[in-house]
Coordinates of N, CA and C in Angstrom, one line a residue:
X1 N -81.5 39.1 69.1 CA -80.8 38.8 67.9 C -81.7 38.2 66.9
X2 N -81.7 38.7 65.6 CA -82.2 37.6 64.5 C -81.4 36.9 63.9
X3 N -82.0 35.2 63.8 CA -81.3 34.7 63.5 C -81.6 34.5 61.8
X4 N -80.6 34.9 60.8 CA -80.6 34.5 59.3 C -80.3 33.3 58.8
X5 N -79.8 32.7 59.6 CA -78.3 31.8 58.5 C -79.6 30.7 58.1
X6 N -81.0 30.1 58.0 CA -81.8 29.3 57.2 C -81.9 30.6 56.0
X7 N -81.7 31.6 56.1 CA -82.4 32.2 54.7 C -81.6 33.0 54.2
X8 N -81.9 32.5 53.0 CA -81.2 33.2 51.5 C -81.1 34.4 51.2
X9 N -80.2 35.1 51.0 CA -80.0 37.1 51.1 C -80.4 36.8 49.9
X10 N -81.7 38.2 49.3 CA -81.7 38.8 48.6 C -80.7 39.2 47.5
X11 N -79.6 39.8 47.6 CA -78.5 40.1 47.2 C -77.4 40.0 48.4
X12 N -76.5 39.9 47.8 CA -74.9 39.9 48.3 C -74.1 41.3 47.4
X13 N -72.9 41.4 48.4 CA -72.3 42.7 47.2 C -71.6 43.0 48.4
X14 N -70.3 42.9 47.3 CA -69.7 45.0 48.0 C -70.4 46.6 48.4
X15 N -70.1 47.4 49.5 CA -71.1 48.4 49.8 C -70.0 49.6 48.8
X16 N -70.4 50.4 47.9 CA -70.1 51.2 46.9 C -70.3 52.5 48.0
X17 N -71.7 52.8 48.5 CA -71.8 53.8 49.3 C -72.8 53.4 50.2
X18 N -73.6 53.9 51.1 CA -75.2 53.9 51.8 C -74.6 55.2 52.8
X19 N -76.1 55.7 52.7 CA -77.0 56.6 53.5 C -77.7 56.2 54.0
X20 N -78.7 57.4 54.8 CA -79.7 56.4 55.5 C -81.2 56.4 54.7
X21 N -80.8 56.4 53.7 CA -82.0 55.4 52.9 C -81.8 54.7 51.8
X22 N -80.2 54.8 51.1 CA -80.2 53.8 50.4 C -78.6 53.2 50.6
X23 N -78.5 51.9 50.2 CA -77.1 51.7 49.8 C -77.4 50.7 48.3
X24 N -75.9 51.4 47.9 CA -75.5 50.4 46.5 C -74.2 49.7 46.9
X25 N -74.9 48.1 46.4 CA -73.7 47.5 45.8 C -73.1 47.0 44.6
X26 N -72.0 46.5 44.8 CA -71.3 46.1 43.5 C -71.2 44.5 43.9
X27 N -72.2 43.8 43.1 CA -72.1 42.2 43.0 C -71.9 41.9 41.4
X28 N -71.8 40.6 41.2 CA -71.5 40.0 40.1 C -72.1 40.2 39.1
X29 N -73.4 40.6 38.9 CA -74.2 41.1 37.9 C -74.7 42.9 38.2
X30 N -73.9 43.7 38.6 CA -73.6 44.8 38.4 C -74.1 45.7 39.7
X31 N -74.3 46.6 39.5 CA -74.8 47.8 41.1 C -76.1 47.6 40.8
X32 N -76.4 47.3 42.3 CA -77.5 47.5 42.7 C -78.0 48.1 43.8
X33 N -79.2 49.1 43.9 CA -79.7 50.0 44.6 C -80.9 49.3 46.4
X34 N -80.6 49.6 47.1 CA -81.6 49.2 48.0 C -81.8 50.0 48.9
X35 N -83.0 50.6 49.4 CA -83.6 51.1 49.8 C -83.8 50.8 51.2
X36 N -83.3 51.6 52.5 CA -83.6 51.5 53.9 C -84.4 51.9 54.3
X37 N -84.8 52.0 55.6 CA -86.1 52.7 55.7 C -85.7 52.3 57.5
X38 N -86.7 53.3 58.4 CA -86.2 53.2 60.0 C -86.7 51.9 60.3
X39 N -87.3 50.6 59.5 CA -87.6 49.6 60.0 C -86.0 48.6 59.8
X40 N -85.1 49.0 59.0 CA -84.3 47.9 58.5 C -83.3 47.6 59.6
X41 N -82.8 46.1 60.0 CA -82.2 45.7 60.5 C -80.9 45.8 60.3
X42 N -79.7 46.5 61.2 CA -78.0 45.7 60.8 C -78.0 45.0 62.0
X43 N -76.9 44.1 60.9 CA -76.1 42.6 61.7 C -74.9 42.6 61.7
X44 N -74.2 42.4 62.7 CA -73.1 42.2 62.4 C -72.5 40.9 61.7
X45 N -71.5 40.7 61.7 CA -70.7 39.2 61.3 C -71.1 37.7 62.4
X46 N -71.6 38.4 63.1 CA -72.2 37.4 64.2 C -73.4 37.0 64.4
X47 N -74.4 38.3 63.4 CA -75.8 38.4 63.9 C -76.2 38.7 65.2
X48 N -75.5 39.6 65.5 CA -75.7 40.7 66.7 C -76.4 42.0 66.0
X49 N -76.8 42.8 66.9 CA -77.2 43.9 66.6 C -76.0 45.1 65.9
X50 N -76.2 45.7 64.8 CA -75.2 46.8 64.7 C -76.0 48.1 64.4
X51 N -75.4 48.9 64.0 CA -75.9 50.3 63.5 C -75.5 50.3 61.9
X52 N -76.0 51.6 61.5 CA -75.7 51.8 60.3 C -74.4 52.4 60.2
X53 N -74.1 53.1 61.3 CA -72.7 53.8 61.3 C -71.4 52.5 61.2
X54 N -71.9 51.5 61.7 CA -71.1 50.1 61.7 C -70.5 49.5 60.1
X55 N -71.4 50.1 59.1 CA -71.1 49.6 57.6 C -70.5 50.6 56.8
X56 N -69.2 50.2 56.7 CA -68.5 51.1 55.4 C -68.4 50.7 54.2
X57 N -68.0 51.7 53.3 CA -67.9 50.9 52.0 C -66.9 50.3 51.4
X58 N -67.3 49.2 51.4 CA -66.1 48.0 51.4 C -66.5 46.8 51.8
X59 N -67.1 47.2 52.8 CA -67.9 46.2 53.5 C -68.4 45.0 52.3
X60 N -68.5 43.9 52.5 CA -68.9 42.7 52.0 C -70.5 42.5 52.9
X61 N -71.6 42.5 52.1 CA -72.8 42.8 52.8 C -74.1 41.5 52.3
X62 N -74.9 40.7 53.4 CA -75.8 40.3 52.7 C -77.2 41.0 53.0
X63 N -78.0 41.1 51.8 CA -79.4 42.2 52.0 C -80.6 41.5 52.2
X64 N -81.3 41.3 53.2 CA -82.6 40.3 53.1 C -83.6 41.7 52.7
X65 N -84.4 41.3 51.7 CA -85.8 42.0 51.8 C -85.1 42.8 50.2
X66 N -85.3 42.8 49.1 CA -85.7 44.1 48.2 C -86.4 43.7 47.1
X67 N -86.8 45.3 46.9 CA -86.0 46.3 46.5 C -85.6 47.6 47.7
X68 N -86.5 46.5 48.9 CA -86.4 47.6 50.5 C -85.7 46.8 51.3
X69 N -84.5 47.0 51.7 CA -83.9 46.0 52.7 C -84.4 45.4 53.8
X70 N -85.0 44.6 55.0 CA -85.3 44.2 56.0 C -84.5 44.2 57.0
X71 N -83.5 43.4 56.1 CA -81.8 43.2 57.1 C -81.1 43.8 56.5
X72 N -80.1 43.5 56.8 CA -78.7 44.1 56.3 C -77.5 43.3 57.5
X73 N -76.7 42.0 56.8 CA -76.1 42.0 57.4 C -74.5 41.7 56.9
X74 N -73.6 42.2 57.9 CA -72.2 42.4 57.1 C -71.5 40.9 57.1
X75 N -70.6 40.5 56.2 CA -70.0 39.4 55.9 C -68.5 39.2 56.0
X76 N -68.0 38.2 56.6 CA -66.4 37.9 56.8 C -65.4 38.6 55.4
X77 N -64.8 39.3 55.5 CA -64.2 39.8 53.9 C -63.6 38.5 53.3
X78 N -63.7 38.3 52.1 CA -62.9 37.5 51.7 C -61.5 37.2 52.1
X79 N -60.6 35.6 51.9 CA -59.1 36.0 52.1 C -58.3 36.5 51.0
X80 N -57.6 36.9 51.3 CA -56.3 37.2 50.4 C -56.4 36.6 49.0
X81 N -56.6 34.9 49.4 CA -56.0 33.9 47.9 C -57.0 33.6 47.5
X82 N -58.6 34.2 48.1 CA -59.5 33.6 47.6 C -60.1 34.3 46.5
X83 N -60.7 33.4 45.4 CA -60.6 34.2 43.6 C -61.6 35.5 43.8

């Protein structure tokens, strides 16, 4: 497993779409594009190993490494009441 949680995601976002070489998301200062490649890592919510089949879009995502991802790991969804 790698462990992330000392380091700061590149971007955060909603997953809009990904393929297997790019995904966009939707963060707070608008879509953005990143670029996978057969080196890039998924995580799950645990920082376990996932697949890329594991991320939909909707997914709440943090991206280490761009404008080429390194990681890619998925995030608790927000709650209900949270703004």
């Amino acid at each position: 497993d790698i462990v992330v949680e000392n380091f700061r995601p590149d971007v955060m976002g909603r997953l809009v779409s990904i393929t297997a070489t790019q995904l966009v998301l939707d963060t707070p200062n608008g879509q953005v594009t990143v670029a996978l490649t057969s080196l890039t890592k998924f995580l799950n919510q645990d920082g376990g190993s996932a697949s890329i089949g594991d991320f939909q879009v909707g997914n709440v995502v943090a991206v280490f490494g761009a404008p080429t991802a390194t990681s890619i790991m998925e995030l608790p969804p927000k709650p209900n009441n949270a703004p």
